[in-house]
């Protein structure tokens, strides 16, 4: 096993240990036992438990970033939005231990680590904000404060995931996807994207008609009706 493979083995073992025991109860001894390496080997790659957890967190964030695809408003918007929700839910549910720690208030963790977790949550929020701003430019997100939109969305997702983790029988993922989509559709999501800004063809025709001496469009008929009303 080369260095890269040994590092990945330690990360896989740590992910399993954190999932089974949680952050507080997980020990470096548990990780090396599962990875089947000497304890000294662990410290060749990671200085402590927090550092390997941080590596897993960065990997989770990378997968989240890769899960969000840019929506094409000319295609099936509903299918694309559901795909993004489905991908995000899958990333978070596939790492239940990491997700629960990252979305919690991290009570009892050391201050430096709490700061790291807050920074991670802020990065996730900024990632969502950028996606929402992009959606506003495409006309598929209602105008408004994308920072608040991101906060509302993350809050809803957080509660759904926590509740799902506490129940004896977890909800099917597709049910979560559908419920979150319905929530967004009734909120800031536009199902009929606004067309991209372009020059008004009627105005162009009106300008050409005026140049040729033809009738101008729009208010002329109304003036005609008022004139007939006065005549009557």
PDB file of N, CA, C and O in Angstrom, residues 172-232:
ATOM      1  N   UNK A 172     -38.094   8.046   2.964  1.00  0.00           N
ATOM      2  CA  UNK A 172     -37.422   7.815   1.680  1.00  0.00           C
ATOM      3  C   UNK A 172     -36.838   9.119   1.153  1.00  0.00           C
ATOM      4  O   UNK A 172     -37.431  10.190   1.306  1.00  0.00           O
ATOM      5  N   UNK A 173     -35.695   9.043   0.536  1.00  0.00           N
ATOM      6  CA  UNK A 173     -35.026  10.252   0.061  1.00  0.00           C
ATOM      7  C   UNK A 173     -35.883  11.017  -0.949  1.00  0.00           C
ATOM      8  O   UNK A 173     -35.906  12.244  -0.939  1.00  0.00           O
ATOM      9  N   UNK A 174     -36.561  10.284  -1.819  1.00  0.00           N
ATOM     10  CA  UNK A 174     -37.348  10.968  -2.845  1.00  0.00           C
ATOM     11  C   UNK A 174     -38.498  11.751  -2.224  1.00  0.00           C
ATOM     12  O   UNK A 174     -38.899  12.788  -2.751  1.00  0.00           O
ATOM     13  N   UNK A 175     -39.003  11.280  -1.113  1.00  0.00           N
ATOM     14  CA  UNK A 175     -40.050  12.026  -0.416  1.00  0.00           C
ATOM     15  C   UNK A 175     -39.499  13.347   0.124  1.00  0.00           C
ATOM     16  O   UNK A 175     -40.175  14.376   0.083  1.00  0.00           O
ATOM     17  N   UNK A 176     -38.273  13.314   0.629  1.00  0.00           N
ATOM     18  CA  UNK A 176     -37.626  14.533   1.110  1.00  0.00           C
ATOM     19  C   UNK A 176     -37.404  15.496  -0.049  1.00  0.00           C
ATOM     20  O   UNK A 176     -37.668  16.701   0.057  1.00  0.00           O
ATOM     21  N   UNK A 177     -36.931  14.963  -1.173  1.00  0.00           N
ATOM     22  CA  UNK A 177     -36.678  15.793  -2.353  1.00  0.00           C
ATOM     23  C   UNK A 177     -37.959  16.484  -2.803  1.00  0.00           C
ATOM     24  O   UNK A 177     -37.979  17.693  -3.056  1.00  0.00           O
ATOM     25  N   UNK A 178     -39.046  15.722  -2.890  1.00  0.00           N
ATOM     26  CA  UNK A 178     -40.323  16.277  -3.344  1.00  0.00           C
ATOM     27  C   UNK A 178     -40.833  17.347  -2.384  1.00  0.00           C
ATOM     28  O   UNK A 178     -41.307  18.406  -2.802  1.00  0.00           O
ATOM     29  N   UNK A 179     -40.724  17.088  -1.084  1.00  0.00           N
ATOM     30  CA  UNK A 179     -41.209  18.052  -0.096  1.00  0.00           C
ATOM     31  C   UNK A 179     -40.408  19.347  -0.147  1.00  0.00           C
ATOM     32  O   UNK A 179     -40.968  20.445  -0.089  1.00  0.00           O
ATOM     33  N   UNK A 180     -39.070  19.229  -0.264  1.00  0.00           N
ATOM     34  CA  UNK A 180     -38.237  20.430  -0.340  1.00  0.00           C
ATOM     35  C   UNK A 180     -38.511  21.204  -1.623  1.00  0.00           C
ATOM     36  O   UNK A 180     -38.559  22.441  -1.626  1.00  0.00           O
ATOM     37  N   UNK A 181     -38.702  20.479  -2.707  1.00  0.00           N
ATOM     38  CA  UNK A 181     -39.014  21.151  -3.976  1.00  0.00           C
ATOM     39  C   UNK A 181     -40.342  21.904  -3.879  1.00  0.00           C
ATOM     40  O   UNK A 181     -40.444  23.059  -4.312  1.00  0.00           O
ATOM     41  N   UNK A 182     -41.348  21.264  -3.313  1.00  0.00           N
ATOM     42  CA  UNK A 182     -42.649  21.923  -3.167  1.00  0.00           C
ATOM     43  C   UNK A 182     -42.535  23.178  -2.311  1.00  0.00           C
ATOM     44  O   UNK A 182     -43.186  24.196  -2.575  1.00  0.00           O
ATOM     45  N   UNK A 183     -41.704  23.110  -1.268  1.00  0.00           N
ATOM     46  CA  UNK A 183     -41.492  24.277  -0.409  1.00  0.00           C
ATOM     47  C   UNK A 183     -40.868  25.428  -1.201  1.00  0.00           C
ATOM     48  O   UNK A 183     -41.308  26.580  -1.107  1.00  0.00           O
ATOM     49  N   UNK A 184     -39.863  25.111  -2.000  1.00  0.00           N
ATOM     50  CA  UNK A 184     -39.206  26.149  -2.802  1.00  0.00           C
ATOM     51  C   UNK A 184     -40.129  26.686  -3.881  1.00  0.00           C
ATOM     52  O   UNK A 184     -40.122  27.893  -4.176  1.00  0.00           O
ATOM     53  N   UNK A 185     -40.925  25.809  -4.473  1.00  0.00           N
ATOM     54  CA  UNK A 185     -41.835  26.246  -5.544  1.00  0.00           C
ATOM     55  C   UNK A 185     -42.866  27.229  -5.020  1.00  0.00           C
ATOM     56  O   UNK A 185     -43.289  28.147  -5.727  1.00  0.00           O
ATOM     57  N   UNK A 186     -43.267  27.057  -3.770  1.00  0.00           N
ATOM     58  CA  UNK A 186     -44.232  27.986  -3.170  1.00  0.00           C
ATOM     59  C   UNK A 186     -43.540  29.222  -2.601  1.00  0.00           C
ATOM     60  O   UNK A 186     -44.204  30.138  -2.117  1.00  0.00           O
ATOM     61  N   UNK A 187     -42.207  29.213  -2.644  1.00  0.00           N
ATOM     62  CA  UNK A 187     -41.443  30.335  -2.116  1.00  0.00           C
ATOM     63  C   UNK A 187     -40.813  31.157  -3.218  1.00  0.00           C
ATOM     64  O   UNK A 187     -41.488  31.843  -3.969  1.00  0.00           O
ATOM     65  N   UNK A 188     -39.467  31.039  -3.348  1.00  0.00           N
ATOM     66  CA  UNK A 188     -38.765  31.930  -4.261  1.00  0.00           C
ATOM     67  C   UNK A 188     -38.524  31.347  -5.649  1.00  0.00           C
ATOM     68  O   UNK A 188     -37.972  32.014  -6.525  1.00  0.00           O
ATOM     69  N   UNK A 189     -38.921  30.103  -5.894  1.00  0.00           N
ATOM     70  CA  UNK A 189     -38.641  29.482  -7.183  1.00  0.00           C
ATOM     71  C   UNK A 189     -39.702  29.853  -8.212  1.00  0.00           C
ATOM     72  O   UNK A 189     -40.904  29.784  -7.941  1.00  0.00           O
ATOM     73  N   UNK A 190     -39.260  30.265  -9.384  1.00  0.00           N
ATOM     74  CA  UNK A 190     -40.160  30.561 -10.494  1.00  0.00           C
ATOM     75  C   UNK A 190     -40.217  29.358 -11.426  1.00  0.00           C
ATOM     76  O   UNK A 190     -39.197  28.943 -11.959  1.00  0.00           O
ATOM     77  N   UNK A 191     -41.421  28.836 -11.658  1.00  0.00           N
ATOM     78  CA  UNK A 191     -41.551  27.710 -12.580  1.00  0.00           C
ATOM     79  C   UNK A 191     -41.643  28.168 -14.027  1.00  0.00           C
ATOM     80  O   UNK A 191     -41.402  27.415 -14.945  1.00  0.00           O
ATOM     81  N   UNK A 192     -41.997  29.432 -14.252  1.00  0.00           N
ATOM     82  CA  UNK A 192     -42.048  29.988 -15.604  1.00  0.00           C
ATOM     83  C   UNK A 192     -41.005  31.091 -15.674  1.00  0.00           C
ATOM     84  O   UNK A 192     -41.294  32.247 -15.353  1.00  0.00           O
ATOM     85  N   UNK A 193     -39.776  30.735 -16.045  1.00  0.00           N
ATOM     86  CA  UNK A 193     -38.710  31.727 -16.049  1.00  0.00           C
ATOM     87  C   UNK A 193     -39.050  32.937 -16.898  1.00  0.00           C
ATOM     88  O   UNK A 193     -39.659  32.814 -17.955  1.00  0.00           O
ATOM     89  N   UNK A 194     -38.667  34.121 -16.413  1.00  0.00           N
ATOM     90  CA  UNK A 194     -38.895  35.335 -17.181  1.00  0.00           C
ATOM     91  C   UNK A 194     -37.982  35.332 -18.396  1.00  0.00           C
ATOM     92  O   UNK A 194     -36.831  34.903 -18.321  1.00  0.00           O
ATOM     93  N   UNK A 195     -38.470  35.772 -19.558  1.00  0.00           N
ATOM     94  CA  UNK A 195     -37.618  35.797 -20.746  1.00  0.00           C
ATOM     95  C   UNK A 195     -36.469  36.770 -20.568  1.00  0.00           C
ATOM     96  O   UNK A 195     -36.573  37.738 -19.828  1.00  0.00           O
ATOM     97  N   UNK A 196     -35.388  36.481 -21.252  1.00  0.00           N
ATOM     98  CA  UNK A 196     -34.237  37.368 -21.180  1.00  0.00           C
ATOM     99  C   UNK A 196     -34.592  38.723 -21.769  1.00  0.00           C
ATOM    100  O   UNK A 196     -35.368  38.812 -22.728  1.00  0.00           O
ATOM    101  N   UNK A 197     -34.074  39.819 -21.204  1.00  0.00           N
ATOM    102  CA  UNK A 197     -34.389  41.150 -21.721  1.00  0.00           C
ATOM    103  C   UNK A 197     -33.990  41.287 -23.184  1.00  0.00           C
ATOM    104  O   UNK A 197     -32.927  40.854 -23.593  1.00  0.00           O
ATOM    105  N   UNK A 198     -34.869  41.834 -23.996  1.00  0.00           N
ATOM    106  CA  UNK A 198     -34.563  42.061 -25.404  1.00  0.00           C
ATOM    107  C   UNK A 198     -35.344  43.263 -25.888  1.00  0.00           C
ATOM    108  O   UNK A 198     -36.291  43.704 -25.239  1.00  0.00           O
ATOM    109  N   UNK A 199     -34.998  43.752 -27.052  1.00  0.00           N
ATOM    110  CA  UNK A 199     -35.673  44.921 -27.594  1.00  0.00           C
ATOM    111  C   UNK A 199     -37.089  44.559 -27.997  1.00  0.00           C
ATOM    112  O   UNK A 199     -37.346  43.478 -28.528  1.00  0.00           O
ATOM    113  N   UNK A 200     -38.014  45.461 -27.749  1.00  0.00           N
ATOM    114  CA  UNK A 200     -39.428  45.237 -28.036  1.00  0.00           C
ATOM    115  C   UNK A 200     -39.675  45.353 -29.525  1.00  0.00           C
ATOM    116  O   UNK A 200     -39.458  46.407 -30.131  1.00  0.00           O
ATOM    117  N   UNK A 201     -40.113  44.215 -30.143  1.00  0.00           N
ATOM    118  CA  UNK A 201     -40.334  44.214 -31.583  1.00  0.00           C
ATOM    119  C   UNK A 201     -41.421  45.198 -31.990  1.00  0.00           C
ATOM    120  O   UNK A 201     -41.367  45.810 -33.055  1.00  0.00           O
ATOM    121  N   UNK A 202     -42.445  45.369 -31.121  1.00  0.00           N
ATOM    122  CA  UNK A 202     -43.529  46.280 -31.474  1.00  0.00           C
ATOM    123  C   UNK A 202     -43.021  47.712 -31.538  1.00  0.00           C
ATOM    124  O   UNK A 202     -43.445  48.511 -32.374  1.00  0.00           O
ATOM    125  N   UNK A 203     -42.055  48.030 -30.654  1.00  0.00           N
ATOM    126  CA  UNK A 203     -41.494  49.365 -30.673  1.00  0.00           C
ATOM    127  C   UNK A 203     -40.697  49.583 -31.945  1.00  0.00           C
ATOM    128  O   UNK A 203     -40.742  50.650 -32.561  1.00  0.00           O
ATOM    129  N   UNK A 204     -39.960  48.506 -32.351  1.00  0.00           N
ATOM    130  CA  UNK A 204     -39.197  48.616 -33.588  1.00  0.00           C
ATOM    131  C   UNK A 204     -40.128  48.823 -34.772  1.00  0.00           C
ATOM    132  O   UNK A 204     -39.886  49.643 -35.648  1.00  0.00           O
ATOM    133  N   UNK A 205     -41.229  48.054 -34.799  1.00  0.00           N
ATOM    134  CA  UNK A 205     -42.179  48.192 -35.905  1.00  0.00           C
ATOM    135  C   UNK A 205     -42.812  49.567 -35.892  1.00  0.00           C
ATOM    136  O   UNK A 205     -43.047  50.182 -36.933  1.00  0.00           O
ATOM    137  N   UNK A 206     -43.106  50.072 -34.665  1.00  0.00           N
ATOM    138  CA  UNK A 206     -43.712  51.386 -34.565  1.00  0.00           C
ATOM    139  C   UNK A 206     -42.788  52.451 -35.111  1.00  0.00           C
ATOM    140  O   UNK A 206     -43.209  53.365 -35.820  1.00  0.00           O
ATOM    141  N   UNK A 207     -41.510  52.312 -34.795  1.00  0.00           N
ATOM    142  CA  UNK A 207     -40.558  53.286 -35.281  1.00  0.00           C
ATOM    143  C   UNK A 207     -40.463  53.255 -36.786  1.00  0.00           C
ATOM    144  O   UNK A 207     -40.402  54.283 -37.460  1.00  0.00           O
ATOM    145  N   UNK A 208     -40.461  52.024 -37.370  1.00  0.00           N
ATOM    146  CA  UNK A 208     -40.382  51.912 -38.818  1.00  0.00           C
ATOM    147  C   UNK A 208     -41.637  52.454 -39.468  1.00  0.00           C
ATOM    148  O   UNK A 208     -41.606  53.117 -40.500  1.00  0.00           O
ATOM    149  N   UNK A 209     -42.801  52.203 -38.840  1.00  0.00           N
ATOM    150  CA  UNK A 209     -44.065  52.676 -39.408  1.00  0.00           C
ATOM    151  C   UNK A 209     -44.103  54.190 -39.417  1.00  0.00           C
ATOM    152  O   UNK A 209     -44.567  54.815 -40.373  1.00  0.00           O
ATOM    153  N   UNK A 210     -43.618  54.802 -38.327  1.00  0.00           N
ATOM    154  CA  UNK A 210     -43.620  56.260 -38.265  1.00  0.00           C
ATOM    155  C   UNK A 210     -42.711  56.833 -39.325  1.00  0.00           C
ATOM    156  O   UNK A 210     -43.010  57.858 -39.926  1.00  0.00           O
ATOM    157  N   UNK A 211     -41.599  56.137 -39.587  1.00  0.00           N
ATOM    158  CA  UNK A 211     -40.673  56.637 -40.593  1.00  0.00           C
ATOM    159  C   UNK A 211     -41.293  56.575 -41.973  1.00  0.00           C
ATOM    160  O   UNK A 211     -41.027  57.409 -42.835  1.00  0.00           O
ATOM    161  N   UNK A 212     -42.159  55.562 -42.204  1.00  0.00           N
ATOM    162  CA  UNK A 212     -42.789  55.417 -43.519  1.00  0.00           C
ATOM    163  C   UNK A 212     -44.060  56.242 -43.629  1.00  0.00           C
ATOM    164  O   UNK A 212     -44.722  56.225 -44.650  1.00  0.00           O
ATOM    165  N   UNK A 213     -44.446  56.875 -42.516  1.00  0.00           N
ATOM    166  CA  UNK A 213     -45.683  57.623 -42.545  1.00  0.00           C
ATOM    167  C   UNK A 213     -46.884  56.783 -42.183  1.00  0.00           C
ATOM    168  O   UNK A 213     -48.017  57.226 -42.325  1.00  0.00           O
ATOM    169  N   UNK A 214     -46.657  55.545 -41.736  1.00  0.00           N
ATOM    170  CA  UNK A 214     -47.753  54.670 -41.350  1.00  0.00           C
ATOM    171  C   UNK A 214     -48.270  55.027 -39.981  1.00  0.00           C
ATOM    172  O   UNK A 214     -47.701  55.861 -39.279  1.00  0.00           O
ATOM    173  N   UNK A 215     -49.369  54.389 -39.544  1.00  0.00           N
ATOM    174  CA  UNK A 215     -49.957  54.694 -38.238  1.00  0.00           C
ATOM    175  C   UNK A 215     -49.068  54.222 -37.105  1.00  0.00           C
ATOM    176  O   UNK A 215     -48.433  53.186 -37.197  1.00  0.00           O
ATOM    177  N   UNK A 216     -49.010  54.973 -36.043  1.00  0.00           N
ATOM    178  CA  UNK A 216     -48.251  54.582 -34.855  1.00  0.00           C
ATOM    179  C   UNK A 216     -49.097  53.658 -34.002  1.00  0.00           C
ATOM    180  O   UNK A 216     -50.312  53.847 -33.906  1.00  0.00           O
ATOM    181  N   UNK A 217     -48.514  52.624 -33.405  1.00  0.00           N
ATOM    182  CA  UNK A 217     -49.281  51.680 -32.599  1.00  0.00           C
ATOM    183  C   UNK A 217     -49.605  52.242 -31.230  1.00  0.00           C
ATOM    184  O   UNK A 217     -49.062  53.252 -30.822  1.00  0.00           O
ATOM    185  N   UNK A 218     -50.477  51.568 -30.499  1.00  0.00           N
ATOM    186  CA  UNK A 218     -50.696  51.870 -29.083  1.00  0.00           C
ATOM    187  C   UNK A 218     -51.830  52.816 -28.844  1.00  0.00           C
ATOM    188  O   UNK A 218     -52.992  52.490 -29.045  1.00  0.00           O
ATOM    189  N   UNK A 219     -51.553  54.009 -28.386  1.00  0.00           N
ATOM    190  CA  UNK A 219     -52.609  54.879 -27.888  1.00  0.00           C
ATOM    191  C   UNK A 219     -53.492  55.500 -28.959  1.00  0.00           C
ATOM    192  O   UNK A 219     -54.511  56.071 -28.643  1.00  0.00           O
ATOM    193  N   UNK A 220     -53.141  55.407 -30.250  1.00  0.00           N
ATOM    194  CA  UNK A 220     -53.933  56.052 -31.289  1.00  0.00           C
ATOM    195  C   UNK A 220     -55.393  55.634 -31.279  1.00  0.00           C
ATOM    196  O   UNK A 220     -56.284  56.469 -31.350  1.00  0.00           O
ATOM    197  N   UNK A 221     -55.715  54.304 -31.184  1.00  0.00           N
ATOM    198  CA  UNK A 221     -57.130  53.905 -31.157  1.00  0.00           C
ATOM    199  C   UNK A 221     -57.874  54.521 -29.985  1.00  0.00           C
ATOM    200  O   UNK A 221     -59.019  54.895 -30.098  1.00  0.00           O
ATOM    201  N   UNK A 222     -57.210  54.644 -28.809  1.00  0.00           N
ATOM    202  CA  UNK A 222     -57.879  55.221 -27.644  1.00  0.00           C
ATOM    203  C   UNK A 222     -58.237  56.670 -27.918  1.00  0.00           C
ATOM    204  O   UNK A 222     -59.310  57.139 -27.558  1.00  0.00           O
ATOM    205  N   UNK A 223     -57.346  57.428 -28.572  1.00  0.00           N
ATOM    206  CA  UNK A 223     -57.641  58.808 -28.889  1.00  0.00           C
ATOM    207  C   UNK A 223     -58.813  58.893 -29.848  1.00  0.00           C
ATOM    208  O   UNK A 223     -59.658  59.773 -29.759  1.00  0.00           O
ATOM    209  N   UNK A 224     -58.881  57.917 -30.746  1.00  0.00           N
ATOM    210  CA  UNK A 224     -59.981  57.883 -31.704  1.00  0.00           C
ATOM    211  C   UNK A 224     -61.303  57.675 -30.996  1.00  0.00           C
ATOM    212  O   UNK A 224     -62.303  58.278 -31.325  1.00  0.00           O
ATOM    213  N   UNK A 225     -61.331  56.788 -30.016  1.00  0.00           N
ATOM    214  CA  UNK A 225     -62.568  56.509 -29.310  1.00  0.00           C
ATOM    215  C   UNK A 225     -63.022  57.729 -28.508  1.00  0.00           C
ATOM    216  O   UNK A 225     -64.203  58.041 -28.435  1.00  0.00           O
ATOM    217  N   UNK A 226     -62.034  58.454 -27.899  1.00  0.00           N
ATOM    218  CA  UNK A 226     -62.390  59.638 -27.152  1.00  0.00           C
ATOM    219  C   UNK A 226     -62.944  60.715 -28.084  1.00  0.00           C
ATOM    220  O   UNK A 226     -63.885  61.424 -27.768  1.00  0.00           O
ATOM    221  N   UNK A 227     -62.335  60.790 -29.273  1.00  0.00           N
ATOM    222  CA  UNK A 227     -62.802  61.791 -30.232  1.00  0.00           C
ATOM    223  C   UNK A 227     -64.229  61.486 -30.665  1.00  0.00           C
ATOM    224  O   UNK A 227     -65.078  62.374 -30.763  1.00  0.00           O
ATOM    225  N   UNK A 228     -64.553  60.199 -30.905  1.00  0.00           N
ATOM    226  CA  UNK A 228     -65.906  59.830 -31.301  1.00  0.00           C
ATOM    227  C   UNK A 228     -66.887  60.085 -30.171  1.00  0.00           C
ATOM    228  O   UNK A 228     -68.016  60.487 -30.382  1.00  0.00           O
ATOM    229  N   UNK A 229     -66.411  59.877 -28.926  1.00  0.00           N
ATOM    230  CA  UNK A 229     -67.284  60.106 -27.784  1.00  0.00           C
ATOM    231  C   UNK A 229     -67.674  61.563 -27.685  1.00  0.00           C
ATOM    232  O   UNK A 229     -68.821  61.925 -27.408  1.00  0.00           O
ATOM    233  N   UNK A 230     -66.710  62.456 -27.964  1.00  0.00           N
ATOM    234  CA  UNK A 230     -67.014  63.883 -27.936  1.00  0.00           C
ATOM    235  C   UNK A 230     -67.971  64.261 -29.050  1.00  0.00           C
ATOM    236  O   UNK A 230     -68.875  65.082 -28.905  1.00  0.00           O
ATOM    237  N   UNK A 231     -67.782  63.625 -30.214  1.00  0.00           N
ATOM    238  CA  UNK A 231     -68.638  63.941 -31.351  1.00  0.00           C
ATOM    239  C   UNK A 231     -70.063  63.531 -31.062  1.00  0.00           C
ATOM    240  O   UNK A 231     -71.019  64.195 -31.439  1.00  0.00           O
ATOM    241  N   UNK A 232     -70.240  62.403 -30.384  1.00  0.00           N
ATOM    242  CA  UNK A 232     -71.567  61.940 -30.055  1.00  0.00           C
ATOM    243  C   UNK A 232     -72.220  62.879 -29.055  1.00  0.00           C
ATOM    244  O   UNK A 232     -73.420  63.043 -29.009  1.00  0.00           O
TER     245      UNK A 232
END
